[in-house]
mmCIF file of C-alpha atoms and ligand atoms in Angstrom:
data_model
loop_
_atom_site.group_PDB
_atom_site.id
_atom_site.type_symbol
_atom_site.label_atom_id
_atom_site.label_comp_id
_atom_site.label_asym_id
_atom_site.label_seq_id
_atom_site.Cartn_x
_atom_site.Cartn_y
_atom_site.Cartn_z
ATOM 1 C CA MET V 1283 0.000 0.000 0.000
ATOM 2 C CA ARG V 1284 1.049 3.613 -0.617
ATOM 3 C CA ILE V 1285 -0.437 6.430 1.398
ATOM 4 C CA GLY V 1286 0.021 10.176 0.989
ATOM 5 C CA LEU V 1287 0.478 12.394 4.029
ATOM 6 C CA ALA V 1288 0.386 16.178 4.398
ATOM 7 C CA THR V 1289 0.109 18.807 7.123
ATOM 8 C CA THR V 1290 -2.168 21.567 5.880
ATOM 9 C CA GLY V 1291 -3.549 24.983 6.919
ATOM 10 C CA GLY V 1292 -2.344 26.706 10.092
ATOM 11 C CA ASP V 1293 0.294 24.724 11.964
ATOM 12 C CA ALA V 1294 -0.457 23.368 15.431
ATOM 13 C CA PRO V 1295 1.917 22.038 18.108
ATOM 14 C CA GLY V 1296 1.801 18.251 17.968
ATOM 15 C CA MET V 1297 1.656 17.973 14.168
ATOM 16 C CA ASN V 1298 5.163 16.489 14.182
ATOM 17 C CA ALA V 1299 4.148 13.872 16.733
ATOM 18 C CA ALA V 1300 1.194 12.980 14.501
ATOM 19 C CA VAL V 1301 3.435 12.660 11.414
ATOM 20 C CA ARG V 1302 5.768 10.398 13.369
ATOM 21 C CA ALA V 1303 2.871 8.228 14.549
ATOM 22 C CA VAL V 1304 1.416 7.890 11.039
ATOM 23 C CA VAL V 1305 4.779 6.981 9.506
ATOM 24 C CA ARG V 1306 5.831 4.518 12.189
ATOM 25 C CA THR V 1307 2.451 2.775 12.292
ATOM 26 C CA ALA V 1308 2.668 2.474 8.500
ATOM 27 C CA VAL V 1309 6.250 1.165 8.604
ATOM 28 C CA ASN V 1310 5.155 -1.531 11.090
ATOM 29 C CA LYS V 1311 2.600 -2.656 8.505
ATOM 30 C CA ASN V 1312 4.865 -2.410 5.440
ATOM 31 C CA ILE V 1313 2.958 0.563 4.057
ATOM 32 C CA GLU V 1314 4.851 3.232 2.104
ATOM 33 C CA ILE V 1315 4.263 6.864 3.110
ATOM 34 C CA LEU V 1316 4.693 9.738 0.653
ATOM 35 C CA GLY V 1317 5.145 12.868 2.758
ATOM 36 C CA PHE V 1318 4.004 15.878 0.696
ATOM 37 C CA GLU V 1319 5.687 19.156 1.625
ATOM 38 C CA ARG V 1320 3.884 22.477 2.261
ATOM 39 C CA GLY V 1321 0.420 20.916 2.519
ATOM 40 C CA TYR V 1322 -1.810 21.029 -0.548
ATOM 41 C CA ALA V 1323 0.739 23.273 -2.286
ATOM 42 C CA GLY V 1324 3.134 20.295 -2.212
ATOM 43 C CA ILE V 1325 0.452 17.928 -3.506
ATOM 44 C CA LEU V 1326 -0.305 20.297 -6.383
ATOM 45 C CA ALA V 1327 3.424 20.418 -7.198
ATOM 46 C CA ASN V 1328 3.816 16.637 -6.651
ATOM 47 C CA ASP V 1329 6.576 17.460 -4.217
ATOM 48 C CA TYR V 1330 7.067 14.538 -1.842
ATOM 49 C CA ASP V 1331 9.615 12.465 -0.003
ATOM 50 C CA ILE V 1332 9.238 8.812 0.982
ATOM 51 C CA LEU V 1333 9.220 8.863 4.796
ATOM 52 C CA ASP V 1334 10.709 6.119 6.931
ATOM 53 C CA ALA V 1335 11.059 5.604 10.679
ATOM 54 C CA ARG V 1336 14.416 7.438 10.881
ATOM 55 C CA LYS V 1337 13.255 10.478 8.913
ATOM 56 C CA VAL V 1338 10.603 11.149 11.550
ATOM 57 C CA GLY V 1339 12.981 10.627 14.492
ATOM 58 C CA GLY V 1340 13.766 13.484 16.886
ATOM 59 C CA ILE V 1341 10.753 15.600 15.912
ATOM 60 C CA MET V 1342 8.076 14.640 18.421
ATOM 61 C CA HIS V 1343 8.977 17.384 20.897
ATOM 62 C CA LEU V 1344 9.183 20.145 18.284
ATOM 63 C CA GLY V 1345 6.470 22.687 17.521
ATOM 64 C CA GLY V 1346 5.491 23.539 13.933
ATOM 65 C CA THR V 1347 5.607 20.869 11.245
ATOM 66 C CA PHE V 1348 8.774 19.543 9.616
ATOM 67 C CA LEU V 1349 6.675 18.713 6.529
ATOM 68 C CA LYS V 1350 5.865 22.451 6.341
ATOM 69 C CA THR V 1351 2.387 23.768 5.610
ATOM 70 C CA SER V 1352 0.520 26.433 3.669
ATOM 71 C CA ARG V 1353 -2.920 27.827 2.970
ATOM 72 C CA ALA V 1354 -3.530 26.773 -0.627
ATOM 73 C CA GLU V 1355 -6.250 29.046 -2.033
ATOM 74 C CA LEU V 1356 -6.457 26.928 -5.204
ATOM 75 C CA MET V 1357 -7.960 24.054 -3.196
ATOM 76 C CA LYS V 1358 -11.173 26.071 -2.776
ATOM 77 C CA SER V 1359 -11.750 25.774 -6.533
ATOM 78 C CA ASP V 1360 -12.801 22.860 -8.794
ATOM 79 C CA GLU V 1361 -9.541 23.335 -10.653
ATOM 80 C CA GLY V 1362 -7.476 22.697 -7.509
ATOM 81 C CA ILE V 1363 -9.496 19.629 -6.491
ATOM 82 C CA THR V 1364 -9.223 18.114 -9.982
ATOM 83 C CA LYS V 1365 -5.511 18.809 -10.229
ATOM 84 C CA ALA V 1366 -4.761 17.358 -6.781
ATOM 85 C CA SER V 1367 -6.944 14.302 -7.500
ATOM 86 C CA GLU V 1368 -5.107 13.603 -10.751
ATOM 87 C CA ILE V 1369 -1.691 13.861 -9.103
ATOM 88 C CA LEU V 1370 -2.717 11.561 -6.248
ATOM 89 C CA LYS V 1371 -4.133 9.018 -8.722
ATOM 90 C CA LYS V 1372 -0.936 9.141 -10.803
ATOM 91 C CA ASN V 1373 1.013 8.274 -7.667
ATOM 92 C CA GLU V 1374 -1.263 5.205 -7.290
ATOM 93 C CA LEU V 1375 -2.161 6.103 -3.737
ATOM 94 C CA ASP V 1376 -4.413 3.845 -1.670
ATOM 95 C CA GLY V 1377 -5.184 6.645 0.760
ATOM 96 C CA LEU V 1378 -4.474 10.219 1.788
ATOM 97 C CA ILE V 1379 -4.023 11.392 5.368
ATOM 98 C CA VAL V 1380 -4.425 15.110 5.990
ATOM 99 C CA ILE V 1381 -3.393 16.637 9.318
ATOM 100 C CA GLY V 1382 -5.156 19.996 9.668
ATOM 101 C CA GLY V 1383 -8.423 21.835 10.269
ATOM 102 C CA ASP V 1384 -11.807 22.354 8.642
ATOM 103 C CA GLY V 1385 -10.625 24.032 5.424
ATOM 104 C CA SER V 1386 -8.204 21.145 4.851
ATOM 105 C CA PHE V 1387 -10.935 18.586 5.496
ATOM 106 C CA LYS V 1388 -13.360 20.236 3.069
ATOM 107 C CA ALA V 1389 -10.750 19.878 0.345
ATOM 108 C CA ALA V 1390 -9.937 16.276 1.404
ATOM 109 C CA SER V 1391 -13.592 15.295 1.234
ATOM 110 C CA ARG V 1392 -13.915 16.778 -2.260
ATOM 111 C CA ILE V 1393 -10.747 14.958 -3.364
ATOM 112 C CA HIS V 1394 -12.291 11.695 -2.200
ATOM 113 C CA LYS V 1395 -15.480 12.369 -4.165
ATOM 114 C CA GLU V 1396 -13.517 13.163 -7.315
ATOM 115 C CA SER V 1397 -10.804 10.487 -7.103
ATOM 116 C CA GLN V 1398 -12.417 7.756 -4.955
ATOM 117 C CA ILE V 1399 -9.155 7.691 -2.975
ATOM 118 C CA PRO V 1400 -9.965 7.111 0.709
ATOM 119 C CA VAL V 1401 -9.101 10.134 2.869
ATOM 120 C CA ILE V 1402 -8.596 10.413 6.622
ATOM 121 C CA GLY V 1403 -8.376 13.720 8.486
ATOM 122 C CA ILE V 1404 -6.409 14.111 11.710
ATOM 123 C CA PRO V 1405 -7.729 17.196 13.558
ATOM 124 C CA ALA V 1406 -4.882 19.567 14.388
ATOM 125 C CA THR V 1407 -5.745 23.192 15.124
ATOM 126 C CA ILE V 1408 -5.293 25.469 18.105
ATOM 127 C CA ASP V 1409 -8.898 26.662 17.568
ATOM 128 C CA ASN V 1410 -10.563 23.353 18.628
ATOM 129 C CA ASP V 1411 -13.463 24.335 16.379
ATOM 130 C CA LEU V 1412 -14.095 20.936 14.802
ATOM 131 C CA MET V 1413 -17.369 19.155 15.385
ATOM 132 C CA GLY V 1414 -17.312 15.516 16.485
ATOM 133 C CA THR V 1415 -14.088 15.583 18.473
ATOM 134 C CA ASP V 1416 -13.727 16.622 22.107
ATOM 135 C CA THR V 1417 -10.440 18.281 21.314
ATOM 136 C CA THR V 1418 -7.811 18.765 18.623
ATOM 137 C CA ILE V 1419 -4.045 18.360 18.444
ATOM 138 C CA GLY V 1420 -2.421 21.639 19.554
ATOM 139 C CA PHE V 1421 -5.361 23.054 21.501
ATOM 140 C CA ASP V 1422 -3.992 22.058 24.910
ATOM 141 C CA THR V 1423 -0.548 23.457 24.046
ATOM 142 C CA ALA V 1424 -2.018 26.764 22.871
ATOM 143 C CA ILE V 1425 -4.064 27.078 26.068
ATOM 144 C CA ASN V 1426 -0.912 26.576 28.134
ATOM 145 C CA THR V 1427 1.119 28.999 26.017
ATOM 146 C CA ALA V 1428 -1.538 31.705 26.318
ATOM 147 C CA LEU V 1429 -1.976 30.950 29.999
ATOM 148 C CA ASP V 1430 1.720 31.412 30.653
ATOM 149 C CA ALA V 1431 1.505 34.847 29.015
ATOM 150 C CA VAL V 1432 -1.660 35.844 30.887
ATOM 151 C CA ASP V 1433 -0.106 34.819 34.228
ATOM 152 C CA LYS V 1434 2.796 37.177 33.474
ATOM 153 C CA ILE V 1435 0.433 39.949 32.414
ATOM 154 C CA ARG V 1436 -1.435 39.470 35.691
ATOM 155 C CA ASP V 1437 1.787 40.348 37.585
ATOM 156 C CA THR V 1438 2.142 43.725 35.922
ATOM 157 C CA ALA V 1439 -1.637 44.352 35.947
ATOM 158 C CA THR V 1440 -1.661 43.856 39.725
ATOM 159 C CA SER V 1441 1.426 46.000 40.299
ATOM 160 C CA HIS V 1442 0.018 48.932 38.313
ATOM 161 C CA GLU V 1443 -3.644 48.373 39.223
ATOM 162 C CA ARG V 1444 -4.559 48.278 35.557
ATOM 163 C CA VAL V 1445 -7.066 46.457 33.405
ATOM 164 C CA PHE V 1446 -5.569 44.396 30.578
ATOM 165 C CA ILE V 1447 -7.441 43.355 27.477
ATOM 166 C CA VAL V 1448 -5.709 40.223 26.197
ATOM 167 C CA GLU V 1449 -6.599 39.053 22.698
ATOM 168 C CA VAL V 1450 -6.232 35.353 21.953
ATOM 169 C CA MET V 1451 -6.567 33.492 18.644
ATOM 170 C CA GLY V 1452 -9.441 31.225 17.588
ATOM 171 C CA ARG V 1453 -10.484 32.719 14.258
ATOM 172 C CA ASN V 1454 -14.246 33.357 14.564
ATOM 173 C CA ARG V 1455 -14.776 30.950 17.468
ATOM 174 C CA GLY V 1456 -14.270 31.315 21.225
ATOM 175 C CA PHE V 1457 -13.063 27.872 22.379
ATOM 176 C CA LEU V 1458 -9.484 28.991 23.041
ATOM 177 C CA ALA V 1459 -10.584 32.236 24.703
ATOM 178 C CA LEU V 1460 -13.019 30.422 26.983
ATOM 179 C CA ALA V 1461 -10.418 27.862 28.058
ATOM 180 C CA VAL V 1462 -7.775 30.538 28.676
ATOM 181 C CA GLY V 1463 -10.288 32.758 30.486
ATOM 182 C CA LEU V 1464 -11.432 29.945 32.750
ATOM 183 C CA ALA V 1465 -7.933 28.721 33.550
ATOM 184 C CA SER V 1466 -6.502 32.201 34.155
ATOM 185 C CA GLY V 1467 -9.403 33.399 36.315
ATOM 186 C CA ALA V 1468 -10.130 36.290 33.956
ATOM 187 C CA GLU V 1469 -12.675 38.796 35.236
ATOM 188 C CA VAL V 1470 -14.303 39.082 31.800
ATOM 189 C CA ILE V 1471 -14.340 36.608 28.889
ATOM 190 C CA LEU V 1472 -15.513 37.904 25.529
ATOM 191 C CA ILE V 1473 -16.277 35.395 22.786
ATOM 192 C CA PRO V 1474 -18.134 35.674 19.464
ATOM 193 C CA GLU V 1475 -20.735 33.086 20.521
ATOM 194 C CA ILE V 1476 -21.903 35.350 23.382
ATOM 195 C CA GLY V 1477 -21.053 38.811 22.032
ATOM 196 C CA CYS V 1478 -20.020 41.903 23.927
ATOM 197 C CA ASN V 1479 -22.035 44.592 25.638
ATOM 198 C CA PRO V 1480 -19.583 47.296 26.821
ATOM 199 C CA GLU V 1481 -22.075 48.325 29.554
ATOM 200 C CA THR V 1482 -22.001 44.796 31.022
ATOM 201 C CA VAL V 1483 -18.196 44.732 30.871
ATOM 202 C CA CYS V 1484 -18.008 48.056 32.758
ATOM 203 C CA THR V 1485 -20.539 46.883 35.361
ATOM 204 C CA LYS V 1486 -18.503 43.712 35.991
ATOM 205 C CA LEU V 1487 -15.285 45.709 36.392
ATOM 206 C CA VAL V 1488 -16.946 48.165 38.797
ATOM 207 C CA GLU V 1489 -18.351 45.269 40.849
ATOM 208 C CA SER V 1490 -14.913 43.627 40.981
ATOM 209 C CA HIS V 1491 -13.357 46.931 42.021
ATOM 210 C CA GLY V 1492 -15.973 47.291 44.745
ATOM 211 C CA LYS V 1493 -14.984 43.853 46.050
ATOM 212 C CA GLY V 1494 -11.364 44.925 46.363
ATOM 213 C CA LYS V 1495 -9.987 43.881 42.978
ATOM 214 C CA LYS V 1496 -7.895 46.805 41.789
ATOM 215 C CA SER V 1497 -6.830 45.185 38.526
ATOM 216 C CA GLY V 1498 -8.493 42.978 35.966
ATOM 217 C CA ILE V 1499 -7.988 40.701 32.995
ATOM 218 C CA ILE V 1500 -10.337 40.696 30.031
ATOM 219 C CA ILE V 1501 -9.788 37.808 27.614
ATOM 220 C CA ILE V 1502 -11.183 38.534 24.175
ATOM 221 C CA ALA V 1503 -11.314 36.154 21.218
ATOM 222 C CA GLU V 1504 -9.800 37.629 18.040
ATOM 223 C CA GLY V 1505 -13.054 37.047 16.116
ATOM 224 C CA LEU V 1506 -14.978 39.284 18.501
ATOM 225 C CA ALA V 1507 -12.167 41.861 18.702
ATOM 226 C CA ASP V 1508 -12.335 42.143 14.894
ATOM 227 C CA CYS V 1509 -16.135 42.538 15.035
ATOM 228 C CA LEU V 1510 -15.885 45.322 17.626
ATOM 229 C CA SER V 1511 -13.267 47.144 15.634
ATOM 230 C CA ARG V 1512 -15.367 46.864 12.440
ATOM 231 C CA ALA V 1513 -18.314 48.318 14.386
ATOM 232 C CA GLY V 1514 -16.090 51.205 15.530
ATOM 233 C CA LEU V 1515 -16.278 50.134 19.200
ATOM 234 C CA ASN V 1516 -13.073 50.705 21.161
ATOM 235 C CA LEU V 1517 -13.421 48.827 24.429
ATOM 236 C CA LYS V 1518 -10.243 50.315 25.899
ATOM 237 C CA ASP V 1519 -11.476 53.891 25.335
ATOM 238 C CA ILE V 1520 -14.952 53.079 26.668
ATOM 239 C CA ILE V 1521 -13.570 51.584 29.898
ATOM 240 C CA GLU V 1522 -11.066 54.417 30.395
ATOM 241 C CA GLU V 1523 -13.649 57.118 29.792
ATOM 242 C CA LYS V 1524 -16.472 55.576 31.792
ATOM 243 C CA LEU V 1525 -14.526 54.158 34.726
ATOM 244 C CA ASN V 1526 -11.320 56.124 34.771
ATOM 245 C CA PHE V 1527 -9.306 52.871 34.919
ATOM 246 C CA GLU V 1528 -5.993 52.563 33.133
ATOM 247 C CA VAL V 1529 -6.301 49.981 30.346
ATOM 248 C CA ARG V 1530 -3.627 48.237 28.261
ATOM 249 C CA ILE V 1531 -4.039 45.860 25.325
ATOM 250 C CA THR V 1532 -1.937 42.755 24.591
ATOM 251 C CA ARG V 1533 -2.414 40.750 21.414
ATOM 252 C CA LEU V 1534 -0.836 37.330 21.855
ATOM 253 C CA GLY V 1535 -0.945 36.473 18.130
ATOM 254 C CA HIS V 1536 1.027 33.708 16.460
ATOM 255 C CA MET V 1537 3.168 32.870 19.497
ATOM 256 C CA GLN V 1538 0.125 30.789 20.491
ATOM 257 C CA ARG V 1539 0.778 28.485 17.537
ATOM 258 C CA GLY V 1540 4.416 27.758 18.370
ATOM 259 C CA GLY V 1541 6.434 26.012 21.036
ATOM 260 C CA LYS V 1542 6.898 22.505 22.378
ATOM 261 C CA PRO V 1543 3.697 20.472 22.338
ATOM 262 C CA THR V 1544 2.432 19.514 25.793
ATOM 263 C CA ALA V 1545 2.314 15.870 26.864
ATOM 264 C CA PHE V 1546 -1.431 15.906 26.194
ATOM 265 C CA SER V 1547 -1.025 17.207 22.614
ATOM 266 C CA ARG V 1548 1.703 14.628 21.930
ATOM 267 C CA MET V 1549 -0.288 11.712 23.324
ATOM 268 C CA LEU V 1550 -3.348 12.737 21.352
ATOM 269 C CA ALA V 1551 -1.202 12.982 18.214
ATOM 270 C CA CYS V 1552 0.233 9.489 18.815
ATOM 271 C CA LYS V 1553 -3.234 7.972 19.240
ATOM 272 C CA MET V 1554 -4.778 9.754 16.258
ATOM 273 C CA GLY V 1555 -1.789 9.128 13.974
ATOM 274 C CA ALA V 1556 -1.942 5.390 14.673
ATOM 275 C CA ALA V 1557 -5.741 5.365 14.288
ATOM 276 C CA SER V 1558 -5.544 7.034 10.870
ATOM 277 C CA ILE V 1559 -3.695 4.022 9.445
ATOM 278 C CA GLU V 1560 -6.015 1.577 11.226
ATOM 279 C CA PHE V 1561 -9.046 3.382 9.767
ATOM 280 C CA LEU V 1562 -7.677 3.104 6.232
ATOM 281 C CA LEU V 1563 -6.853 -0.578 6.713
ATOM 282 C CA SER V 1564 -10.353 -1.257 7.995
ATOM 283 C CA GLY V 1565 -11.847 0.231 4.825
ATOM 284 C CA ARG V 1566 -12.860 3.705 6.060
ATOM 285 C CA LYS V 1567 -13.276 6.075 3.118
ATOM 286 C CA ARG V 1568 -13.783 9.657 4.348
ATOM 287 C CA ASP V 1569 -13.399 10.048 8.098
ATOM 288 C CA MET V 1570 -11.738 12.092 10.800
ATOM 289 C CA THR V 1571 -9.944 10.532 13.778
ATOM 290 C CA ALA V 1572 -12.087 12.021 16.559
ATOM 291 C CA ILE V 1573 -11.430 11.702 20.266
ATOM 292 C CA GLN V 1574 -14.612 11.109 22.238
ATOM 293 C CA GLY V 1575 -13.911 10.457 25.900
ATOM 294 C CA ARG V 1576 -10.922 8.097 25.823
ATOM 295 C CA GLU V 1577 -11.683 6.510 22.456
ATOM 296 C CA VAL V 1578 -10.522 7.535 18.997
ATOM 297 C CA VAL V 1579 -13.491 6.977 16.699
ATOM 298 C CA PRO V 1580 -14.203 7.683 13.023
ATOM 299 C CA VAL V 1581 -16.530 10.592 12.235
ATOM 300 C CA ASP V 1582 -17.647 11.380 8.691
ATOM 301 C CA LEU V 1583 -15.714 14.317 7.217
ATOM 302 C CA ASP V 1584 -18.775 15.776 5.499
ATOM 303 C CA TYR V 1585 -20.672 15.881 8.794
ATOM 304 C CA ILE V 1586 -17.737 17.705 10.410
ATOM 305 C CA CYS V 1587 -17.490 20.221 7.589
ATOM 306 C CA THR V 1588 -21.208 21.043 7.622
ATOM 307 C CA THR V 1589 -22.002 21.026 11.351
ATOM 308 C CA GLU V 1590 -21.043 23.746 13.808
ATOM 309 C CA LYS V 1591 -19.446 22.781 17.112
ATOM 310 C CA LEU V 1592 -21.278 24.485 19.956
ATOM 311 C CA ILE V 1593 -19.612 26.389 22.763
ATOM 312 C CA ASP V 1594 -20.185 25.055 26.274
ATOM 313 C CA LYS V 1595 -22.355 27.861 27.714
ATOM 314 C CA GLN V 1596 -22.441 26.199 31.122
ATOM 315 C CA LEU V 1597 -18.656 26.329 31.265
ATOM 316 C CA TYR V 1598 -18.806 29.997 30.307
ATOM 317 C CA GLU V 1599 -21.243 30.736 33.163
ATOM 318 C CA GLN V 1600 -19.047 28.748 35.543
ATOM 319 C CA ALA V 1601 -15.958 30.743 34.546
ATOM 320 C CA LEU V 1602 -17.761 34.006 35.288
ATOM 321 C CA ALA V 1603 -19.193 32.687 38.550
ATOM 322 C CA LEU V 1604 -15.665 31.852 39.704
ATOM 323 C CA SER V 1605 -14.134 35.201 38.770
ATOM 324 C CA ILE V 1606 -15.982 37.316 41.377
HETATM 325 O O1 F6P I 424 -6.683 28.399 12.589
HETATM 326 C C1 F6P I 424 -5.574 28.689 13.373
HETATM 327 C C2 F6P I 424 -5.331 30.170 13.406
HETATM 328 O O2 F6P I 424 -4.181 30.408 14.201
HETATM 329 C C3 F6P I 424 -6.491 31.016 13.870
HETATM 330 O O3 F6P I 424 -6.635 31.017 15.275
HETATM 331 C C4 F6P I 424 -6.142 32.351 13.292
HETATM 332 O O4 F6P I 424 -7.287 33.140 13.086
HETATM 333 C C5 F6P I 424 -5.524 31.975 11.977
HETATM 334 O O5 F6P I 424 -5.058 30.662 12.111
HETATM 335 C C6 F6P I 424 -4.395 32.863 11.540
HETATM 336 O O6 F6P I 424 -4.020 32.454 10.253
HETATM 337 P P1 F6P I 424 -2.662 32.886 9.537
HETATM 338 O O7 F6P I 424 -1.551 32.136 10.197
HETATM 339 O O8 F6P I 424 -2.864 32.467 8.131
HETATM 340 O O9 F6P I 424 -2.514 34.346 9.735
#
């Protein structure tokens, strides 16, 4: 058997551990792995290397992806899907494994429909925005990376008695912001799924102040921050003008995507990487390796790409109840 492998879309810590797990599980079963470089861009250029156990040695603890990645705009078009399908067929592949997020899976599903080549998606994104899986490779690492930064910001916020607005990634979803907000004890958590009423934010800060909290942390998801800025709402100015608090803004940005994967992200990557090969061998055609509880189970890629994962509103309420 010959199977293609690529890391696609935004990188996520733990992708290397997943590549290693795919390759070594395949090697144990005498399956050849063609590692395409730079995601779909590498597939479109037929740029691959045959991966063996040694080539994926010494990478498990590294962030990023040694296969490299890219956002290939062409894969949103029929032309891209047809071209990629033809190249994969020419390589006589019995399967394609794509490590990435929803955009990558949409393209993988379309490739399957056009080429009949079985495709398996391994969910790897710091956004954790994929339906069907409790969590994704890289999410835990990104939470810890952001948390480390917020803990440091808390030190200076306390010393200066300031309010900090800390923007975390997550595209247009609030899973990362909610997790970071809960785990850092943020006074306010602002996510797209709930929205933002500046009045409510000010009331919460005044209440906190009244209870003796002279500083505060507001975690805001980038998707909501973008919405506010498009609507011409400047939260910093509103808080400073209304409450006379000093406010600073920190945008954590791409540092959240880098760094050593945590033990949890690595273990998840090992389990999902191994499962991807098992799924192909058991005749699965178009599935994602999803973690549900302790089990890795197959979930149809089309269902994942067309169904929205819901935010845990109870967890959100809990986070706020604990930040009094
Ligand atoms: O999907 C992962 C992610 O880091 C999002 O949280 C963020 O919105 C986006 O990628 C940034 O993309 P890029 O690296 O292309 O700027």
